[in-house]
XYZ file of C-alpha atoms in Angstrom:
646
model
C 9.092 -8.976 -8.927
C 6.878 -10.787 -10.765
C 2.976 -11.682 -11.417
C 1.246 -15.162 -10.158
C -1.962 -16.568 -11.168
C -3.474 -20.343 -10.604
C -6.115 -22.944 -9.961
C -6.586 -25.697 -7.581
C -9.870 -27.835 -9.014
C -11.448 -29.405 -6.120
C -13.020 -31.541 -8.208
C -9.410 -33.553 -9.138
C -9.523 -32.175 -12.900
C -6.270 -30.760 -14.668
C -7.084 -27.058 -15.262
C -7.043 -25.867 -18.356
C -3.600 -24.666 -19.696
C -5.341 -22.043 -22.409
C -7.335 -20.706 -18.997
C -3.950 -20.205 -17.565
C -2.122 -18.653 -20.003
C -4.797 -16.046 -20.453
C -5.106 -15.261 -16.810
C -1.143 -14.847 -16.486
C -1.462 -12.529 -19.750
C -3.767 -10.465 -17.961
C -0.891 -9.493 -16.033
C 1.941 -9.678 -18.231
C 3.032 -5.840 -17.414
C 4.256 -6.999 -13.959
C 6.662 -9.681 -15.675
C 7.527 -8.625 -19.283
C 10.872 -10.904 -19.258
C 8.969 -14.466 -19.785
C 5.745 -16.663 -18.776
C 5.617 -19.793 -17.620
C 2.236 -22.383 -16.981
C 2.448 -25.596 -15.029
C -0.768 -27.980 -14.545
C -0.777 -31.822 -13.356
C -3.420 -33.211 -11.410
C -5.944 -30.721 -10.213
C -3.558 -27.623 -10.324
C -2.057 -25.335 -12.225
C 0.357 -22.833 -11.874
C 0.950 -19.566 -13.791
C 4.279 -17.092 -14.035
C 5.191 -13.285 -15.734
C 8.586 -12.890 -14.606
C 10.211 -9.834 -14.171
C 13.869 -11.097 -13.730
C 16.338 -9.401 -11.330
C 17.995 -12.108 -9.880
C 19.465 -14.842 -11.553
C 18.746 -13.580 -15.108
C 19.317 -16.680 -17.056
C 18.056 -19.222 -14.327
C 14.922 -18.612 -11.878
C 12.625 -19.413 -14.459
C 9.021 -20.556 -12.687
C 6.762 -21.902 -12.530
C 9.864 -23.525 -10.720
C 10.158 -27.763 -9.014
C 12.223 -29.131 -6.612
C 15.006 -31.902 -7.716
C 11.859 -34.993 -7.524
C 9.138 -32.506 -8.656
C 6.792 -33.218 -5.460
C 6.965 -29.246 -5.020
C 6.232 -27.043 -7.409
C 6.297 -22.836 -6.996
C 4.966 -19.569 -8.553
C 6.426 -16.671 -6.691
C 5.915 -12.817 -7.067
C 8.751 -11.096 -4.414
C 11.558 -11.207 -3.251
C 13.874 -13.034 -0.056
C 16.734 -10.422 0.849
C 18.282 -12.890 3.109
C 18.402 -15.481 0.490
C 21.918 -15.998 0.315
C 22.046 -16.550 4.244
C 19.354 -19.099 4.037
C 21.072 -20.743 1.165
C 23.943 -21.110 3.107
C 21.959 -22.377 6.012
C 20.451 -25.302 3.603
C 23.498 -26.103 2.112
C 25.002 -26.842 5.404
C 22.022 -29.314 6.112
C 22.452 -31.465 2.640
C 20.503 -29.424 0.114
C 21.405 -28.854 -3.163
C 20.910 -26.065 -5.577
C 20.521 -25.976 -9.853
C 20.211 -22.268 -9.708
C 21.320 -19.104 -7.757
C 17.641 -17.304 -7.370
C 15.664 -16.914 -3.824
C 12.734 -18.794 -5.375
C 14.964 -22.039 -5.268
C 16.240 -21.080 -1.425
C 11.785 -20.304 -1.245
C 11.088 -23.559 -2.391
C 13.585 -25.278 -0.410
C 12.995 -23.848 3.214
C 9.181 -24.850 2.407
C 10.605 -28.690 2.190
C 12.915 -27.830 5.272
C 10.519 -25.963 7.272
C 6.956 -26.467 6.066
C 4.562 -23.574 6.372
C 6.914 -22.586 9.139
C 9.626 -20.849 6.308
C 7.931 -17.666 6.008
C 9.043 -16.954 9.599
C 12.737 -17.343 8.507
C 12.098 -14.373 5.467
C 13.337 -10.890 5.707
C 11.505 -9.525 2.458
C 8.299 -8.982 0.256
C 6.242 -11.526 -1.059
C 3.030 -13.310 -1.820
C 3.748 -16.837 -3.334
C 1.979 -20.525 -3.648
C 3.438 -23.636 -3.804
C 1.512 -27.202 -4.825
C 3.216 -29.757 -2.226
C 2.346 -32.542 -3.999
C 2.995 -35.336 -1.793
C 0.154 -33.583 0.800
C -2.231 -32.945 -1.984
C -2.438 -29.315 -0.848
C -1.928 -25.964 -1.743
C -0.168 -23.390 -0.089
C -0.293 -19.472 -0.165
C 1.402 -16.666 1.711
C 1.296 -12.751 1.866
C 4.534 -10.958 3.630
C 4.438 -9.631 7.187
C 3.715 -5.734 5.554
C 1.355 -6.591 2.938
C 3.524 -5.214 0.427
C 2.868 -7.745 -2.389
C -0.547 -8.456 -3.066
C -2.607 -11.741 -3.318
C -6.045 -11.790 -4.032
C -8.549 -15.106 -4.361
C -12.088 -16.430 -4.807
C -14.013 -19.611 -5.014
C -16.398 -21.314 -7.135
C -18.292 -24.349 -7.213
C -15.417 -26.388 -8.504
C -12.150 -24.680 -7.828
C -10.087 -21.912 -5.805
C -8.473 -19.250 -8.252
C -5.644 -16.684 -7.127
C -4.058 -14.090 -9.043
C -1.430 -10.889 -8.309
C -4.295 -8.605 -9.592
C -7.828 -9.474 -9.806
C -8.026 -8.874 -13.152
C -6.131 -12.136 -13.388
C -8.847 -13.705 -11.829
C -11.480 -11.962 -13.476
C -10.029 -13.678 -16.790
C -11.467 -16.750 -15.577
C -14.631 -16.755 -17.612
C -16.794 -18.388 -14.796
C -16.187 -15.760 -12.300
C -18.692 -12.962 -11.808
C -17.925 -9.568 -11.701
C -20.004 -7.340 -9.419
C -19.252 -4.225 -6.759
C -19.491 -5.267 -3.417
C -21.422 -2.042 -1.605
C -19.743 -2.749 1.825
C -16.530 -2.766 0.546
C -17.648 0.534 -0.918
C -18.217 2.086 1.906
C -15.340 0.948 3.616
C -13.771 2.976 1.445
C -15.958 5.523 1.803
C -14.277 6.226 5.143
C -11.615 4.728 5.754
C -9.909 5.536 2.180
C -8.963 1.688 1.843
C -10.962 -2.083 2.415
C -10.501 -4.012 5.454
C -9.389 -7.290 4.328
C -10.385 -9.495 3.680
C -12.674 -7.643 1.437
C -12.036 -5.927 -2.227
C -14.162 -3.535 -3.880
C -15.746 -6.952 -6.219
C -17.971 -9.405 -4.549
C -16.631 -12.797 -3.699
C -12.793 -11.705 -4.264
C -11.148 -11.616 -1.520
C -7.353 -10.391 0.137
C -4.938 -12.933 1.724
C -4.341 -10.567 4.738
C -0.838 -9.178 5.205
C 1.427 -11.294 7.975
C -0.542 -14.476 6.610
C -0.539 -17.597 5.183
C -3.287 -20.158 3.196
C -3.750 -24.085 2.922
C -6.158 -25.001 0.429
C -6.728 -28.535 0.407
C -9.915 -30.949 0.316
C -12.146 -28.428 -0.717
C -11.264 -26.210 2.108
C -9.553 -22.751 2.948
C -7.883 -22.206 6.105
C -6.081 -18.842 6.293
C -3.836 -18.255 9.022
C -1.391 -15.683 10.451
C 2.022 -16.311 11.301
C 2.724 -12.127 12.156
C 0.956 -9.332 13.755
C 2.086 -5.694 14.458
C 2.111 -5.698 18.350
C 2.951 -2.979 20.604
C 2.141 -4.718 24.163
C 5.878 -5.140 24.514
C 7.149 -1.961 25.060
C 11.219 -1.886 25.614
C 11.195 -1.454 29.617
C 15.095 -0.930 29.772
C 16.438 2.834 30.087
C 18.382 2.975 26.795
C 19.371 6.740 26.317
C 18.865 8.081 22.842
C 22.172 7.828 21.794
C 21.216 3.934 22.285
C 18.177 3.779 20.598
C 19.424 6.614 17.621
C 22.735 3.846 16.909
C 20.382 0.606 17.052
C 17.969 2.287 14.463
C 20.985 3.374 12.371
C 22.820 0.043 12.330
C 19.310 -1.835 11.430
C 18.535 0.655 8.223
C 22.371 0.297 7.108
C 21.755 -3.566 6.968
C 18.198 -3.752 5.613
C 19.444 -1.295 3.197
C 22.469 -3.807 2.361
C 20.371 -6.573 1.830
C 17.651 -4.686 -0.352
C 20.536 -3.117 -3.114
C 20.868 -7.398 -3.628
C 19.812 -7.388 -7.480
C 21.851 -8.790 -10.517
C 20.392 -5.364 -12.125
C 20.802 -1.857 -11.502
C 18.733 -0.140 -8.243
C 17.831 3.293 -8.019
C 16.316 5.506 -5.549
C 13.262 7.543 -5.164
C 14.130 11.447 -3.967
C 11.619 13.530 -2.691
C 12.888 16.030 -1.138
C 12.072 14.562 2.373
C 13.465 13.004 5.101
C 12.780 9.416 4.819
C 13.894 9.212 0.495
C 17.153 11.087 1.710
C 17.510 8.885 4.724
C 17.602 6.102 2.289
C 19.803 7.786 -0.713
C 22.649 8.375 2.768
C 22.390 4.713 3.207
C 22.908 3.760 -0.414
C 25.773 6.312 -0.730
C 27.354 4.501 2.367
C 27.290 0.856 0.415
C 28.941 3.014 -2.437
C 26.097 1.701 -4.552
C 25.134 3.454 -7.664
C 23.070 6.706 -6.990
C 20.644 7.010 -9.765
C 17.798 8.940 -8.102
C 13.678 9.851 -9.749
C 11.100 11.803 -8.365
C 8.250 13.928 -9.671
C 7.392 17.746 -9.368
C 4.304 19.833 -9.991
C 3.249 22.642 -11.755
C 1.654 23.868 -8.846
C 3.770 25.315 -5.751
C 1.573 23.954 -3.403
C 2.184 20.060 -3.941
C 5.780 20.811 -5.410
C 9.000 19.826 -3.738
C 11.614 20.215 -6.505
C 13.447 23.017 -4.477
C 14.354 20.443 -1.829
C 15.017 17.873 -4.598
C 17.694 20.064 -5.781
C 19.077 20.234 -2.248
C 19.183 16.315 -1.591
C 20.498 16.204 -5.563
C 23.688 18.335 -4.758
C 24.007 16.995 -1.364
C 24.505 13.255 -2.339
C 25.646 13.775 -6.236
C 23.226 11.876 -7.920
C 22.479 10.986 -11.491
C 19.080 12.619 -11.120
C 16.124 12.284 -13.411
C 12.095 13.568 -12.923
C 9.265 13.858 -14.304
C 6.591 16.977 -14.347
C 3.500 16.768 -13.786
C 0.492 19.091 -14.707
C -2.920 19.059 -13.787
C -4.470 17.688 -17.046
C -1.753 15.237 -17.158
C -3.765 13.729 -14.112
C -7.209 13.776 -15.416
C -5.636 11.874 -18.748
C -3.942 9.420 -17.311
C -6.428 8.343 -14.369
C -8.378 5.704 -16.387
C -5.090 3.689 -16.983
C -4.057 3.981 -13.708
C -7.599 3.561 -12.078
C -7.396 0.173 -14.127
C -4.070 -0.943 -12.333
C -5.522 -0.045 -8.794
C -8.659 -1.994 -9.507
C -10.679 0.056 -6.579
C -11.678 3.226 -6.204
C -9.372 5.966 -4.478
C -10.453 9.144 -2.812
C -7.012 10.945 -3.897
C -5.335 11.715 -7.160
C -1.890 10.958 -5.532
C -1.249 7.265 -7.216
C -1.409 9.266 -10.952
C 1.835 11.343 -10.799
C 3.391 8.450 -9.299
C 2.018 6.289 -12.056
C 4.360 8.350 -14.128
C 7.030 8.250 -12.043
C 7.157 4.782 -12.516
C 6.998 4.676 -16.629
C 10.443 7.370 -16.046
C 12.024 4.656 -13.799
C 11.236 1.781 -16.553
C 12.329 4.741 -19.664
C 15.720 4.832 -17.725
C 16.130 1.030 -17.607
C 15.908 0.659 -14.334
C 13.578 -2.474 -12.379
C 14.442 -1.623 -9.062
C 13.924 1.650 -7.051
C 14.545 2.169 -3.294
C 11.788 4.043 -1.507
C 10.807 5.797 1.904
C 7.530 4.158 2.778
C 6.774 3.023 5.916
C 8.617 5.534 7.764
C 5.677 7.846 8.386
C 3.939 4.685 10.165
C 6.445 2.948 12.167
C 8.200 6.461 13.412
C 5.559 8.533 14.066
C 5.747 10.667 10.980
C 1.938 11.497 10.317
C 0.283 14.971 11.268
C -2.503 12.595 12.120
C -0.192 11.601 15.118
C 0.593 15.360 15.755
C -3.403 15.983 15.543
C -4.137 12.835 17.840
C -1.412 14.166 19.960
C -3.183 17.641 20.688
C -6.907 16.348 20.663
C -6.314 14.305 23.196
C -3.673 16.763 24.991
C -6.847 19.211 25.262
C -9.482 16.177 25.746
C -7.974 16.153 29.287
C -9.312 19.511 29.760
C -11.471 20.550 27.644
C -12.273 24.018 28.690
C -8.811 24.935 28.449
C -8.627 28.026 26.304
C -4.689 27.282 25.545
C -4.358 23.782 24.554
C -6.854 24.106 21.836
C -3.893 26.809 20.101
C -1.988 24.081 19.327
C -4.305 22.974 16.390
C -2.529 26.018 14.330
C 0.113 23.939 14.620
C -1.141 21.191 12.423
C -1.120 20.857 8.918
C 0.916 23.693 7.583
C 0.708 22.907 4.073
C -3.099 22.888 3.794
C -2.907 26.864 3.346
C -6.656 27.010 3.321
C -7.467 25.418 6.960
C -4.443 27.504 8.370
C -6.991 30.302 6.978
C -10.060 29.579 9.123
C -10.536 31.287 12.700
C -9.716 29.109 16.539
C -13.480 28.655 16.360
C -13.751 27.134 13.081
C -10.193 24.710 14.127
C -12.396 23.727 17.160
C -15.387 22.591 15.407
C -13.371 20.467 13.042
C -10.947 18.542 15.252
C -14.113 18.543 18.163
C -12.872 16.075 21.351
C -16.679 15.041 22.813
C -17.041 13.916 26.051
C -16.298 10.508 25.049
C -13.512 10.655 22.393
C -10.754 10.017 24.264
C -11.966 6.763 25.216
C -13.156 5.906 21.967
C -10.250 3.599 20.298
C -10.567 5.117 17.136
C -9.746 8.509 18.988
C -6.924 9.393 17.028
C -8.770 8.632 13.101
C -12.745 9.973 13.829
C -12.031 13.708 12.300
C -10.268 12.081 9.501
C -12.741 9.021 9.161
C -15.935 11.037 9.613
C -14.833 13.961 7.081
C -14.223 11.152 4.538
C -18.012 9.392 5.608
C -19.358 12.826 4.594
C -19.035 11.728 0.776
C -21.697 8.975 1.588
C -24.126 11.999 1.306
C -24.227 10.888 -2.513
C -25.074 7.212 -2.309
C -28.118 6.354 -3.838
C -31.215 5.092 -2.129
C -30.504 1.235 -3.201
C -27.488 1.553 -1.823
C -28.368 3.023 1.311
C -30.943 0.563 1.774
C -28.594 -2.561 0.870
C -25.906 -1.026 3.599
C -29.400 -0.671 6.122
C -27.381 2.121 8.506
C -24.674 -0.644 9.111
C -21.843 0.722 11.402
C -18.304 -0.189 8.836
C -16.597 0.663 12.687
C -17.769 -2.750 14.116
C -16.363 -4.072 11.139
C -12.867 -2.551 11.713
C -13.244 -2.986 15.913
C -13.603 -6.945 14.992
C -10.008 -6.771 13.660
C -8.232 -5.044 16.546
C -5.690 -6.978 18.312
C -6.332 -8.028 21.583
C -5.035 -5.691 24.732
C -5.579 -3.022 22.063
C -7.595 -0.821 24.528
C -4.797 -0.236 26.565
C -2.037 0.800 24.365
C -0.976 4.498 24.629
C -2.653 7.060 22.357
C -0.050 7.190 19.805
C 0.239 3.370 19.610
C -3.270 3.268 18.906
C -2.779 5.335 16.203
C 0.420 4.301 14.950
C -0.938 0.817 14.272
C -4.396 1.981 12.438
C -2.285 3.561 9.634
C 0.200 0.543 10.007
C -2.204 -2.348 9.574
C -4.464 -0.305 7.526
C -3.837 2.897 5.309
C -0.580 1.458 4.725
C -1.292 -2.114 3.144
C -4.653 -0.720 1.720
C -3.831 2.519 -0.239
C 0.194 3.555 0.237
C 1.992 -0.055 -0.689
C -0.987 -0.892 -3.116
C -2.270 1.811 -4.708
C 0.531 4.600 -4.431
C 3.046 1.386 -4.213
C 3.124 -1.867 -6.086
C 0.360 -1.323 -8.642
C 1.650 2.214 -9.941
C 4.672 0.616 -10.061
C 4.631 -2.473 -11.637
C 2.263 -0.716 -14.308
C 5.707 -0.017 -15.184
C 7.154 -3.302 -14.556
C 8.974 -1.653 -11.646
C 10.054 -3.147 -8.483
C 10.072 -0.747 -5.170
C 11.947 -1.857 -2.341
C 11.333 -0.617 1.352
C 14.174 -0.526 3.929
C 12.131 0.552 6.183
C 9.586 -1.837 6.316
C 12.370 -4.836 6.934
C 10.414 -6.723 9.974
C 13.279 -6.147 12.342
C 13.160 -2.555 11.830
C 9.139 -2.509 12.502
C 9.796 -4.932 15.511
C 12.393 -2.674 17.176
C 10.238 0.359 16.301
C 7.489 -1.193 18.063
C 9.152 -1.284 21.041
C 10.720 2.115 21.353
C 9.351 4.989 23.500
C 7.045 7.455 21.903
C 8.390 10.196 23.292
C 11.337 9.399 20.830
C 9.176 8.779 17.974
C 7.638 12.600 18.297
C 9.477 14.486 20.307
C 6.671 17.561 21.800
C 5.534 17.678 18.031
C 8.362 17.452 16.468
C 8.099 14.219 14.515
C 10.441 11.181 13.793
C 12.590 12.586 16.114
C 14.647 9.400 16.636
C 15.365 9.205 13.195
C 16.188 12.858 12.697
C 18.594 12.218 15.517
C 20.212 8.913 13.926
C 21.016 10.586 10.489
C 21.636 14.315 11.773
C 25.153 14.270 10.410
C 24.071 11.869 7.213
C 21.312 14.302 5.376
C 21.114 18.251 4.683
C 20.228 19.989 7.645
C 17.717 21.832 5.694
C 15.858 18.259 4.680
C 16.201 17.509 8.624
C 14.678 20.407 10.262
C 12.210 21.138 7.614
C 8.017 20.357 8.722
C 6.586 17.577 7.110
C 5.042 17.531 3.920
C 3.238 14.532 3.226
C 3.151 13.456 -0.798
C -0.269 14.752 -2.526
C -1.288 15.553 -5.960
C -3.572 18.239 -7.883
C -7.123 17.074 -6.981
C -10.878 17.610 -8.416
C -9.648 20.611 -10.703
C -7.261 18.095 -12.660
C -10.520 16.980 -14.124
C -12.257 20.023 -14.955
C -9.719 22.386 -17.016
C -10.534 24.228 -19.648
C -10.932 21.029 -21.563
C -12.168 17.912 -19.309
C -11.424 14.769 -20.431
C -14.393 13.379 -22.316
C -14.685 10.406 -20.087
C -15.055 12.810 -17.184
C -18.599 14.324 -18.337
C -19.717 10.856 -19.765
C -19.370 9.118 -16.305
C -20.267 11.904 -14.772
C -23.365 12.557 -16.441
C -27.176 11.843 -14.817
C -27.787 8.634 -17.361
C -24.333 7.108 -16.738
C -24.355 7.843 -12.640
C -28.411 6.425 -12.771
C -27.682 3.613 -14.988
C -24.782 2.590 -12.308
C -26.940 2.452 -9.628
C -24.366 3.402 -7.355
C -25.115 7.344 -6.630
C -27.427 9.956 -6.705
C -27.788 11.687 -10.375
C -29.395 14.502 -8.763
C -26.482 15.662 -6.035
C -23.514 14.159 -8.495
C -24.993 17.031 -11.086
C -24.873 19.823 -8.213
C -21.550 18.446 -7.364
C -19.972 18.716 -10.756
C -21.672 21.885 -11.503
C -19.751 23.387 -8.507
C -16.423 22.349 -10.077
C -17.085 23.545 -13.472
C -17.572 26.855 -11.858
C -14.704 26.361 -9.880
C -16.180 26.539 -6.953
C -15.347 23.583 -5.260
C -12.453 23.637 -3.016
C -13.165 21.961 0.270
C -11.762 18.500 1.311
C -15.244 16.496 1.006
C -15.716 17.761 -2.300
C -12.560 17.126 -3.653
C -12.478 13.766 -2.163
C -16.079 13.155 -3.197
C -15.960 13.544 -6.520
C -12.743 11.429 -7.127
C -14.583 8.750 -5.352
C -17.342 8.912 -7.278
C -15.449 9.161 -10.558
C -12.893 6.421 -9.738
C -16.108 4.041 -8.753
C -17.667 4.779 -11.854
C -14.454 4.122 -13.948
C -14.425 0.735 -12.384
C -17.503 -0.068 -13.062
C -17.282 1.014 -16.777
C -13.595 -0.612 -16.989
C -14.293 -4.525 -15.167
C -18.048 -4.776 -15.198
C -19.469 -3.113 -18.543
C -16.163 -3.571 -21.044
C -13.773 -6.269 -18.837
C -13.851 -8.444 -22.487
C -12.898 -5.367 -24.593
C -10.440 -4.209 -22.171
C -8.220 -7.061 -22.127
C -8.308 -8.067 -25.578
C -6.174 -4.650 -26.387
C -3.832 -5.914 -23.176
C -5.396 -3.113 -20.963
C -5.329 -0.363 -22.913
């Protein structure tokens, strides 16, 4: 894993090789092991490795045997040593043994067509010189980021946008839309980003930029029209599933440096830990715990621990510990966040990197493709009583939800009814399954100021989101509809970016998902729901294909979705004294962004410790997240940088 930065001047000059340098600098923590610039004719091409294959060759950026290709690369290709053999069978020769030489080379086989032949994560560019053209590409999950803009003269990418923001003649300014995108949906729809005029290479997609122009394409789209018609029993579908995680699981321990494992406590780390255990690969395992019982896990950590044997390591984390570290991480997120949750894993990572290790194995992407989410459970029952909505019984079922949220289980059937409401028209509505969630989290808009309000002028952000729904969307089932919101949004947007690869390679850690291997999405896609949640009993396919693999205890217990320590992490007995200064009426008028006025009354409620409901706590992180990035990239960007981030 690695960091990426470069230019393509439209204008034929050779960019600047000081420019360069300091843009890949920017980002040195994601490749501490070496940097590397290239720039002839109008591009150039910027690399921080972080070396886990081929440690002494790989070096980027990286040419073919004439030079008329030329690649920077941040990812990896699982399957490289398949597709290696493949091209050595068809005449091509190799000088090294990394995937970015078996990259560059099925790009000279294949064209833009070689991303189809990649089991693995990635966002990479290569200058194809003979064509005079540039070309970019984001894997199918969105699991490595890319991020772009334009100016008069030239296109400049980055890993990060602060890499791109170290290009002195690009302007740094909060995009309000984007804003309040994530103002509801906890995550931008890309190809937005919280700055104006940087923009996301969408996941499953690819980029020419040649001739002045930008063309951006996609090669891969979650689809669920194809749903698998034949009448496999479970037994089927349960060994399929099984077989598919042992070999993405194979290919993803590929590494010429120790892999570890995340362990939660859960299903889908354990799932992963049994796999790794199978390949008798080494089973150094990390997770975090809590101070507080209500986010902590460690008693089912200790369960997976004895179970599998690991070499076990974690980190504890304290509410204070949160509110310290949240400007660092805020800075490697580069948006604002509506949860705490990335912070603990922020120090997760730094344990991973303490122990030596580059490479971790995680769960994510189970929840998503497997029908993990008590947002599919809630969809599940809504729309269960939507049918018939005077039903006095169906509308029971919403004590089932959310168990660990001990102060909703506290409110009365009425109260449970008003919050997950099913109108009249709901169940038609194709956001059915995400309006309690999405309209909760709009609540927080409450405290936008009046510029802002007037720049958004009552815009609906759900036309936005309808524009970028696949087509025969409409008449998916229920749970498909929701499964692929969180899939081709939450999960790119916030979990693999914000909880995923920028925590992590704060660290200059690599994460690896088996899960999200595309022929484990693809067959997912296709399998019944009434496998994938089972009544409400969730993942129930998966449960069923490790049942004799994991502790029974880990199998059968409800889930229990990661979270973190919330607004009170900021206001202990001794706040943080960036939390007051940001918070404060000058610094929130002076932004522009909110309302001094209702921010005060907000704050006021927390230092009396009054503030426990969901909108406020996500409110306030919002709003003090937004204002960090504001005071981090617009107001000290120079300052920042110059002590390399700190």
């Amino acid at each position: 894993m690695c960091g990426i930065a470069g230019i393509y001047q439209w204008d034929g000059k050779t960019p600047d090789q000081d420019r360069l340098h300091r843009m890949i600098q920017t980002i040195r923590h994601r490749g501490p092991d070496g940097t590397g610039v290239f720039a002839e004719g109008p591009v150039g091409l910027a690399h921080a490795r972080l070396s886990i294959i081929d440690l002494s060759g790989g070096h980027q950026p990286m040419a073919n045997d004439d030079q008329s290709l030329w690649v920077t690369f941040n990812g990896e290709i699982f399957n490289y040593l398949e597709l290696r053999q493949y091209l050595v069978d068809r005449g091509y020769r190799f000088s090294t043994t990394s995937d970015t030489e078996v990259l560059l080379q099925m790009y000279a086989d294949k064209g833009e067509d070689c991303v189809k032949y990649f089991n693995g994560q990635w966002a990479f560019a290569i200058w194809d010189k003979k064509r005079n053209r540039l070309f970019l590409s984001r894997d199918r999950a969105g699991i490595r980021p890319l991020f772009y803009t334009t100016l008069r003269g030239a296109f400049v990418f980055g890993s990060e946008i602060k890499s791109i923001f170290a290009h002195s003649e690009v302007k740094r300014e909060i995009d309000v839309e984007a804003l309040d995108q994530i103002f509801t949906f906890w995550c931008t729809l890309p190809p937005k980003t919280a700055f104006q005029g940087v923009y996301e290479l969408p996941p499953g997609s690819s980029m020419i930029v040649e001739a002045g122009k930008v063309t951006v394409r996609s090669y891969w789209k979650m689809d669920y029209t194809f749903q698998d018609e034949a009448e496999k029993s479970e037994e089927e579908y349960a060994g399929i599933l099984h077989d598919l995680l042992v070999d993405a699981t194979r290919i993803r321990l590929r590494a010429d440096v120790p892999v570890g494992a995340y362990l939660s406590g859960g299903l889908d780390s354990s799932v992963i830990v049994s796999l790794m255990k199978k390949a008798n690969a080494s089973l150094e395992t990390f997770s975090v715990g809590f101070a507080d019982s209500e986010f902590d896990e460690s008693g089912f950590q200790k369960q997976a621990i004895d179970y599998f044997g690991t070499k076990h390591r974690d980190v504890f984390c304290k509410e204070d510990e949160i509110g310290r570290i949240f400007p660092d991480v805020l800075w490697h997120m580069e948006k604002p966040v509506v949860r705490t949750a990335p912070a603990p894993l922020f120090m997760l990572s730094q344990l991973v990197r303490d122990a030596r290790y580059k490479v971790v194995l995680t769960g994510e992407g189970s929840d998503e493709i497997l029908g993990g989410y008590d947002i599919f459970k809630e969809a599940k029952v809504r729309h269960f009583w939507g049918r018939h909505p005077e039903s006095q019984m169906r509308p029971r079922l919403l004590k089932r939800l959310y168990p660990y949220l001990p102060n909703l289980q506290k409110q009365s059937e009425s109260y449970l009814k008003a919050f997950f409401y099913v109108r009249p028209d709901d169940v038609n509505n194709p956001f059915f399954s995400h309006l309690p969630r999405w309209e909760l989290t709009a609540r927080m808009k409450m405290f936008y100021s009046d510029e802002v309000q007037s720049k958004l002028g009552g815009g609906s952000v759900y036309k936005t989101m309808e524009e970028l729904l696949p087509k025969g969307f409409l008449a998916w089932d229920p749970f498909l509809k929701a499964q692929y919101l969180e899939f081709s949004g939450l999960l790119p947007g916030y979990i693999l970016s914000s909880q995923g690869d920028r925590v992590a390679m704060a660290h200059s850690v690599e994460g690896r998902f088996p899960f999200l291997d595309y022929r484990v999405i693809e067959f997912a896609a296709k399998i019944p729901t009434r496998l994938k949640m089972k009544v409400l009993n969730e993942k129930y396919l998966l449960k069923k294909s490790f049942q004799n693999l994991i502790p029974e205890t880990i199998r059968k217990r409800s889930k229990q979705p990661y979270r973190a320590p919330e607004g009170k992490s900021f206001f202990g007995t001794h706040p943080p004294d960036y939390v007051m200064e940001l918070l404060s009426p000058d610094r929130i008028a002076q932004g522009g962004l909110f309302h001094p006025e209702r921010v005060q009354k907000l704050v006021e409620k927390f230092r009396r410790g009054q503030a426990i409901g969901l909108k406020e706590n996500m409110a306030i992180i919002a709003i003090l997240s937004t204002q960090l990035l504001v005071d981090q990239f617009i107001h000290h960007f120079e300052e920042r940088i110059a002590y390399g981030g700190h």
